[in-house]
Coordinates of C-alpha atoms and ligand atoms in Angstrom, one line a residue:
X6 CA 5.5 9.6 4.0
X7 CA 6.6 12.8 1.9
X8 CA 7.3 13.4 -1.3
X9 CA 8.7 17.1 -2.0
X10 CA 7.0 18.3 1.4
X11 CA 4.0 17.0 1.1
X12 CA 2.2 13.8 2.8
X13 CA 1.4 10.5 0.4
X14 CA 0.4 7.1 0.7
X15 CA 1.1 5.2 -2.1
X16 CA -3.0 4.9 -2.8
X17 CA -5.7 7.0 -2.0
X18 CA -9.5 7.5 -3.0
X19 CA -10.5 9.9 -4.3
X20 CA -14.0 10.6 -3.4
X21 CA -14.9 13.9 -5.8
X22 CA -13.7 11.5 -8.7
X23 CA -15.1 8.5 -7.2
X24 CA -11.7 6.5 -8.7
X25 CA -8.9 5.3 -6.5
X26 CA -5.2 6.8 -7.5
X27 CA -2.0 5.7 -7.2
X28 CA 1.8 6.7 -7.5
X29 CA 2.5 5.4 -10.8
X30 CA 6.3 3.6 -10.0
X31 CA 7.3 2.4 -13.4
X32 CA 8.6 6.2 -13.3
X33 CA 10.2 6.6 -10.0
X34 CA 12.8 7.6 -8.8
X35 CA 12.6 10.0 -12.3
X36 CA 9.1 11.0 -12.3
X37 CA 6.9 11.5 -9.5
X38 CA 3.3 10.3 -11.8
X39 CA 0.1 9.5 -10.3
X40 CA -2.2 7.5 -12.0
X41 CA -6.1 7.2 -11.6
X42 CA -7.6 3.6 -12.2
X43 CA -11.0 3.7 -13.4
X44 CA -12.0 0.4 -15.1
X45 CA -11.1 -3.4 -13.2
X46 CA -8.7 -4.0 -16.8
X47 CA -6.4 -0.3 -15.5
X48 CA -6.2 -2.4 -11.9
X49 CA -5.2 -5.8 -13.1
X50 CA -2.8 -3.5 -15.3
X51 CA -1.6 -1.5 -13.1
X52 CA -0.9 -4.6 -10.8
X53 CA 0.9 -6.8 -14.0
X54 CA 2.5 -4.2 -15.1
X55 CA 4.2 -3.2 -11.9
X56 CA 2.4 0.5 -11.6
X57 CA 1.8 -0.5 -8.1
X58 CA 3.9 -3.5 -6.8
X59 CA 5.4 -5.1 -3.4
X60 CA 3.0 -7.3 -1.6
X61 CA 1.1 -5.5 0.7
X62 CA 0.5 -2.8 -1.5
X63 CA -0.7 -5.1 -4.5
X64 CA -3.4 -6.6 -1.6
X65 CA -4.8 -3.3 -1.0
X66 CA -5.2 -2.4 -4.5
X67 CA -6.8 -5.6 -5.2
X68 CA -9.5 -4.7 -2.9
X69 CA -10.0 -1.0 -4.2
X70 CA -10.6 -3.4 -7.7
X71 CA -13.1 -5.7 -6.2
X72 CA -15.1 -2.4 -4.5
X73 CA -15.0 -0.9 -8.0
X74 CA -15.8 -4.3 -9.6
X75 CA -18.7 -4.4 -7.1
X76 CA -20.0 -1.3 -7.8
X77 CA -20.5 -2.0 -11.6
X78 CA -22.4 -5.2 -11.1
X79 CA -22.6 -6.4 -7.7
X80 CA -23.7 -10.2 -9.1
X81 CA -21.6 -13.5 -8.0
X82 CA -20.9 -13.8 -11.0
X83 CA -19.1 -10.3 -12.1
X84 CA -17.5 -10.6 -8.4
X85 CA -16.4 -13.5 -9.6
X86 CA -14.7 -13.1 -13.0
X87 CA -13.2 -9.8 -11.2
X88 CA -11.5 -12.3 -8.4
X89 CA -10.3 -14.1 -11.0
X90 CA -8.9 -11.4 -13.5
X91 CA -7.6 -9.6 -10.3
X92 CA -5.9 -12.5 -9.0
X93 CA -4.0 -13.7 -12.4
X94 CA -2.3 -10.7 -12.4
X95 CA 0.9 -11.6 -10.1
X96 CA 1.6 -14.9 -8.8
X97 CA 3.8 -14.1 -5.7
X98 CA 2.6 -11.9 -3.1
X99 CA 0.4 -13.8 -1.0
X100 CA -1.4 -10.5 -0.2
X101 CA -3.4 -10.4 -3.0
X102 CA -5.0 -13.6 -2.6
X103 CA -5.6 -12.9 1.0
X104 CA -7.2 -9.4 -0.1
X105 CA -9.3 -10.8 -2.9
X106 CA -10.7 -13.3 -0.4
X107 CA -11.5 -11.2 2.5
X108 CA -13.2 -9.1 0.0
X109 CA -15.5 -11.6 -1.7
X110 CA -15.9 -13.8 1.9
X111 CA -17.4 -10.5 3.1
X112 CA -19.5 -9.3 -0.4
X113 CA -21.1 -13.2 0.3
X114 CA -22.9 -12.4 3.2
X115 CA -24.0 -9.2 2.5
X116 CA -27.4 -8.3 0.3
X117 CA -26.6 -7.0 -3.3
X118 CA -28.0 -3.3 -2.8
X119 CA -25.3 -3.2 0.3
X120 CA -22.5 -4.7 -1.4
X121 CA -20.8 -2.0 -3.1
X122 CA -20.6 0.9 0.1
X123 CA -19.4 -2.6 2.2
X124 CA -16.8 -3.6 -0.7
X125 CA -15.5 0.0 -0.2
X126 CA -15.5 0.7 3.1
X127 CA -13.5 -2.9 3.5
X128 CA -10.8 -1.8 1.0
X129 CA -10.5 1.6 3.5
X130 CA -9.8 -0.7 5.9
X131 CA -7.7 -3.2 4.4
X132 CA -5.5 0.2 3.4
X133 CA -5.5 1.9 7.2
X134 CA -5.1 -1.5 8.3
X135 CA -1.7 -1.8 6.5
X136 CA -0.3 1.1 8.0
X137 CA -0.9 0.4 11.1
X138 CA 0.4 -3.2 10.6
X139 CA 3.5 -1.6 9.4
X140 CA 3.8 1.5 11.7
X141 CA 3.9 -1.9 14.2
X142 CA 6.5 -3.5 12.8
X143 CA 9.0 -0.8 13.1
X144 CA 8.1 -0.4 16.5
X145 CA 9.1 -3.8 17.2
X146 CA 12.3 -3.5 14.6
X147 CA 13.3 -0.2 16.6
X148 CA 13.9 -2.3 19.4
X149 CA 16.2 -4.4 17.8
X150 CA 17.8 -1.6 16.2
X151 CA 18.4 0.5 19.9
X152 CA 19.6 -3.3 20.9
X153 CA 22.3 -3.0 18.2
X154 CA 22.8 0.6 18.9
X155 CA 24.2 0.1 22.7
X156 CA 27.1 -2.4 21.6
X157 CA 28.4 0.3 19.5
X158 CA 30.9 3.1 20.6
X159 CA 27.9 6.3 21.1
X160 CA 27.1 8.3 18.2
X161 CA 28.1 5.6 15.9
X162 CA 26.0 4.6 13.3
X163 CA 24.1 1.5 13.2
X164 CA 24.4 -0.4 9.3
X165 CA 21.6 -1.6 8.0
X166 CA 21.6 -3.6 4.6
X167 CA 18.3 -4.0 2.6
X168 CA 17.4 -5.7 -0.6
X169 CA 14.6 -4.5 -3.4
X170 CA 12.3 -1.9 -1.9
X171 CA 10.1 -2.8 0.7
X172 CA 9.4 0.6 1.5
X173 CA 6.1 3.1 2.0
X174 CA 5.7 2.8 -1.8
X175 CA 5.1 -1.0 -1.5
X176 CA 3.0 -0.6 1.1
X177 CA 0.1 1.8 1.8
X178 CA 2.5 3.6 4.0
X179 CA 5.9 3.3 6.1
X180 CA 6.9 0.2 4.1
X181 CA 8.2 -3.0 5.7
X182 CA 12.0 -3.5 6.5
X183 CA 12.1 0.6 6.0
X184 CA 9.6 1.3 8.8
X185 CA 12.2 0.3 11.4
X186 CA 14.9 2.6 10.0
X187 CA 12.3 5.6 9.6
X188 CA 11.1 5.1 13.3
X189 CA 15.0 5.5 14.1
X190 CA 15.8 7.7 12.1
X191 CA 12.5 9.7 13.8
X192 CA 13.6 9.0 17.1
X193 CA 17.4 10.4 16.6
X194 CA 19.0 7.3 16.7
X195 CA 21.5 6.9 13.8
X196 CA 21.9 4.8 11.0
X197 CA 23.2 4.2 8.1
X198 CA 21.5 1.9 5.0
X199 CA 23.3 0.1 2.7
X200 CA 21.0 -0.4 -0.1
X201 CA 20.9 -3.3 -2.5
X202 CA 20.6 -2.1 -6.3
X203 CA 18.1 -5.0 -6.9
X204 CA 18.6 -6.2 -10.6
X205 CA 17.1 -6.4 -12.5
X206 CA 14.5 -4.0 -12.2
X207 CA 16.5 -1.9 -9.6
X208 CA 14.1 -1.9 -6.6
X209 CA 17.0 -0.3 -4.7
X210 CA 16.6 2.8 -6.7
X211 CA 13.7 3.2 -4.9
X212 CA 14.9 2.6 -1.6
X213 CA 17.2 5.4 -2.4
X214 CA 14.9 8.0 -3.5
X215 CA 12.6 7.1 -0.2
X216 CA 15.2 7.4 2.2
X217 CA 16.9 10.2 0.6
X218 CA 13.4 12.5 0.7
X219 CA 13.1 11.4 4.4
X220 CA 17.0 12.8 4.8
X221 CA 18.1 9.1 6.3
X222 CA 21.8 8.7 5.2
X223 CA 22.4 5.1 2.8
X224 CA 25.0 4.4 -0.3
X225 CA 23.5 2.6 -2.9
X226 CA 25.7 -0.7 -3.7
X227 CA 25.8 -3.4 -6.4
X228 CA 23.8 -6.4 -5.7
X229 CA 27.5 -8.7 -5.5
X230 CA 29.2 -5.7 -2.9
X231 CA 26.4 -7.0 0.5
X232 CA 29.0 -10.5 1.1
X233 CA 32.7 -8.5 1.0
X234 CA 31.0 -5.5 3.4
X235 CA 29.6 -8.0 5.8
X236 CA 33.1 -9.7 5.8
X237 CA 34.6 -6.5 6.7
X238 CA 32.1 -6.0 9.7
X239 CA 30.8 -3.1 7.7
X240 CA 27.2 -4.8 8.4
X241 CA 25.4 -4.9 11.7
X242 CA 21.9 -6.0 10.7
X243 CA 20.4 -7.2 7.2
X244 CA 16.2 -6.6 7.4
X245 CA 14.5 -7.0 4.1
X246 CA 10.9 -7.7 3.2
X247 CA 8.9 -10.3 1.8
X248 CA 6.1 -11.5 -0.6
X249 CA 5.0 -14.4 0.7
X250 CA 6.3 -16.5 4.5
X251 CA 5.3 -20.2 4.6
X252 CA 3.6 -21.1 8.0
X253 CA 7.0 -22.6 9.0
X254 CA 8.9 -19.4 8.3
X255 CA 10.5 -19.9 4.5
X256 CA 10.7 -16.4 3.4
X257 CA 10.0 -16.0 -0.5
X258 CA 11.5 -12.5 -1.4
X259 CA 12.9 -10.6 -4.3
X260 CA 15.7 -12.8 -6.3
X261 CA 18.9 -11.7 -4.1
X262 CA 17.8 -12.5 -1.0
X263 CA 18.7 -16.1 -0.5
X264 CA 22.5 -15.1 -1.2
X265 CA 22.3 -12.5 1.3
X266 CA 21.0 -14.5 3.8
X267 CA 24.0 -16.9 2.8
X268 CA 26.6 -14.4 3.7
X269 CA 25.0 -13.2 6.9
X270 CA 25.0 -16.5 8.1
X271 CA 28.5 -17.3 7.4
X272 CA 29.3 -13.8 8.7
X273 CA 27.7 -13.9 11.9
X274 CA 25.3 -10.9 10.7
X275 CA 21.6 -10.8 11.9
X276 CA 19.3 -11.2 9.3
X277 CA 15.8 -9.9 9.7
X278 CA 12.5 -10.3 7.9
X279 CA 9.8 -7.4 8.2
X280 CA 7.3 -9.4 7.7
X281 CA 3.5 -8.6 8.3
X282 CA 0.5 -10.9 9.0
X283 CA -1.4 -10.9 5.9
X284 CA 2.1 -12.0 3.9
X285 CA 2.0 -15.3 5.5
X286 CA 0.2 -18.4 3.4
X287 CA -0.9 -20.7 6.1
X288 CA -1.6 -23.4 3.1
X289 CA 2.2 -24.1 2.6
X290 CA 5.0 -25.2 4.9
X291 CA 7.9 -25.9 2.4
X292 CA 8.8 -22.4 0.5
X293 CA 11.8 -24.2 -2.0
X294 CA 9.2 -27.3 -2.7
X295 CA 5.9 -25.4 -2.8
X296 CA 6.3 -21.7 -4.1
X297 CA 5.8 -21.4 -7.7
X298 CA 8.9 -18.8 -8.5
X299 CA 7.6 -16.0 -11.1
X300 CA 9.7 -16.0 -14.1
X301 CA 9.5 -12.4 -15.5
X302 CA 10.2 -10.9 -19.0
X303 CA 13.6 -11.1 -20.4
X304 CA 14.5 -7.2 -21.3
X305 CA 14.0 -6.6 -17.5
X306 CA 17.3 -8.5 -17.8
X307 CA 18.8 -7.2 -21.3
X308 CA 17.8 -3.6 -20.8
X309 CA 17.8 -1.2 -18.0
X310 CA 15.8 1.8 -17.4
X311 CA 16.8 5.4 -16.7
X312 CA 17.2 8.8 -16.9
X313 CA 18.7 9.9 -20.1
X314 CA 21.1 12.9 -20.6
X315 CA 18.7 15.0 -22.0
X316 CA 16.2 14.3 -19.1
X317 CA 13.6 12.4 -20.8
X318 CA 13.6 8.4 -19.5
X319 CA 14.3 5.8 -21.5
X320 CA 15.9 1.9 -22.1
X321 CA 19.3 0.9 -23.2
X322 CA 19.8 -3.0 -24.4
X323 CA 23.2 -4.3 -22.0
X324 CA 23.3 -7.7 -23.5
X325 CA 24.5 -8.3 -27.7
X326 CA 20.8 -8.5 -29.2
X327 CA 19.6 -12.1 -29.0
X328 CA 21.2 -13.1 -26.1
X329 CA 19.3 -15.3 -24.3
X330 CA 17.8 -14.7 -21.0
X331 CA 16.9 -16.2 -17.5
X332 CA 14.9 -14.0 -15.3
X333 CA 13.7 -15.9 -12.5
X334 CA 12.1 -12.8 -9.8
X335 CA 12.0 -14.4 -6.9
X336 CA 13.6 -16.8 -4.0
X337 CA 13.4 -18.5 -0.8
X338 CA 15.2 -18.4 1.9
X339 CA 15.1 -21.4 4.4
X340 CA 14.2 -20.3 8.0
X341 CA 17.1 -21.5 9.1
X342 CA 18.9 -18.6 8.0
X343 CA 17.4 -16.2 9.1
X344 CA 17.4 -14.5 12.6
X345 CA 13.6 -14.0 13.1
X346 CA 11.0 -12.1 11.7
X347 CA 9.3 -8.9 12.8
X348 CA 5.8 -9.0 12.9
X349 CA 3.3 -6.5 14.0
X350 CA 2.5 -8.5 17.1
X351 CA 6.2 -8.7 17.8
X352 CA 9.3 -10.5 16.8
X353 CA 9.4 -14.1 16.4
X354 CA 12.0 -17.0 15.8
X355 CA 11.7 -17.8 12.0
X356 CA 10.0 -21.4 13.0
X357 CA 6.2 -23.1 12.7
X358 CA 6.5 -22.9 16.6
X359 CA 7.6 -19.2 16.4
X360 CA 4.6 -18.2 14.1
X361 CA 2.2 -19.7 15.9
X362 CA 3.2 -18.3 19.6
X363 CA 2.1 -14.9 18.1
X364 CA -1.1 -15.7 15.1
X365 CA -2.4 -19.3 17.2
X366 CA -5.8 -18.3 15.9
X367 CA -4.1 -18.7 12.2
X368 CA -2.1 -21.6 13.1
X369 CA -4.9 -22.9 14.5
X370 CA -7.1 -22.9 11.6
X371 CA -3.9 -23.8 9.5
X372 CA -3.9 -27.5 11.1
X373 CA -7.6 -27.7 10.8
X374 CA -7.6 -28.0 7.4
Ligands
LIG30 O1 8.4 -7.6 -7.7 P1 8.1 -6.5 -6.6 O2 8.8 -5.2 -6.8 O3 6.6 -6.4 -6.5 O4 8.6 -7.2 -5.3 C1 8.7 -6.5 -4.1 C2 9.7 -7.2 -3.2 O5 10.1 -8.3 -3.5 C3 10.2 -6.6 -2.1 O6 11.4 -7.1 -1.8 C4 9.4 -6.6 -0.8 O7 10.2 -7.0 0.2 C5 8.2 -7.3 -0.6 S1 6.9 -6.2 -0.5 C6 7.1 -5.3 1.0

């Protein structure tokens, strides 16, 4: 998408330099930074320390790490200490796990003097494979979107909710639940997003700076104002991301989520997950009972982040020093509130059954175990 004009993903290589860079977010929507990762400690860095973050963009970063990791020493041994450093770096998103193992499954049957061009070339493709996955997914979302559109008096907008950002900067490109409202807002149908602030790191602030430099029209609310504008019909469809879907359809997404899948139930509101393939983890059924829930640093909770009046960007503490701090980042919500999730082979029911109509060859494999 464009920033200012010009075309980005949210990673590229950079073959002059030989160093993969990325859109360093601790500084958006303030600072438009990029960042060039050189050694495997700036990638497991840049990944724990939220440089890069949302699930499919982790994954593809990951792999840029093992190619560079491979490079270095192409040994099992230094491909393994890299999986391992690579993968203790976020314990959510699925994605990175499912990157990390493509990557080493492939460096394993491939000679040692090949292994860093094929480590490469497979982290190219994990990145043009996640746009594509996601230029998919709001194909199929569009549909539901033009669905929505023809119950409505013409010209009216369609109101979209969203929570955290699960946009082109947390994927390689066109994001998750925004690459519906960008293919609508493409194809001239309008909308209108409401966007979830997303403390406590304010996720939604990034929502907001996407879908402003893309001119799509959105209000940025408090996380507690989504239940009173859905009970006031001011709502029409909820679609939000996620960093990890069990095979029976739990959705584990940023903390928030659950509630608003709460009020959209008992408002009648469809509730959508973007969800694409590589974000599912086959290995677990039960998301409440089985997903580890990352507990994050308290001053994301006592302090926030921003711009300060003489430009430069700073913290300011919210809470009386001391106070202690829960910070739990992310929840589940049950598939049996949600609508159904939009895939890039298509929409499904939120179900085990749903799942497997569209991946059987993962399902498959799934019960195999
Ligand atoms: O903690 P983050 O910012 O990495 O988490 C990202 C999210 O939780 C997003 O909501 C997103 O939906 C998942 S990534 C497309």
């Amino acid at each position: 998408m464009k920033v200012n004009g010009t075309p980005y993903r949210s990673l590229w290589w950079d073959e002059a330099k030989s160093a993969l860079q990325i859109i360093d977010q601790r500084w958006l929507p303030y600072d438009f930074r990029i960042e060039q990762l050189s050694t495997l400690e700036d990638y497991c860095e840049a990944i724990r320390g939220m440089h890069v973050r949302g699930a499919p963009l982790i994954g593809a970063t990951a792999a840029y790490g093992m190619a560079l990791a491979a490079r270095i020493d192409p040994s099992e041994a230094t491909l393994a200490k890299a999986w391992d450093a690579l993968h203790n770096t976020r314990p959510t998103a699925i994605n990175l796990r499912w990157a990390l193992d493509r990557c080493r499954t492939a460096l394993k049957n491939t000679s040692l003097s090949e292994r860093a061009d094929v480590a490469l070339r497979l982290a190219h493709e994990i990145a043009d494979e996640d746009v594509e996955i996601n230029r998919r997914i709001g194909l199929h979302g569009l549909e539901i979107i033009k669905q929505i559109a023809a119950q409505k008096p013409a010209g009216e907008p369609v109101r979209l909710l969203t929570h955290c950002n699960a946009g082109w900067i947390a994927t390689v490109d066109w994001g998750t639940a925004t690459s519906p409202m960008y293919q609508a807002h493409d194809a001239g149908l309008p909308i209108h997003v409401w966007v979830d602030e997303t403390r406590p790191r304010n996720q939604g602030a990034l929502t907001a700076w996407e879908l402003g430099s893309h001119g799509i029209p959105h209000s940025y609310i408090t996380d507690n104002a989504g239940g009173h504008l859905m009970q006031h019909g001011l709502v029409d469809m909820v679609i939000v991301g996620t960093d990890r879907t069990t095979r029976s359809g739990d959705v584990c997404n940023k903390i928030g989520t659950y509630l608003k899948a709460l009020a959209a139930k008992d408002n009648g509101v469809p509730f959508y997950v973007a969800l694409p393939s590589p974000t599912i983890d086959w290995s677990v059924s039960d998301g409440v009972a089985e997903i580890p829930i990352e507990e994050r640093a308290g001053e994301e909770v006592c302090q926030i982040q921003g711009s300060l009046a003489d430009g430069s960007i700073g913290r300011v503490q919210v809470t009386p020093e001391g106070t202690p701090v829960g910070n739990p980042a992310f929840d589940v919500t049950p598939s049996r509130l949600l609508t159904g999730l939009i895939t890039e082979r298509g929409v499904c029911d939120a179900s085990a059954e749903g799942l497997a109509g569209l991946f059987p060859e993962r399902a498959a494999c799934a019960s195999g175990r």
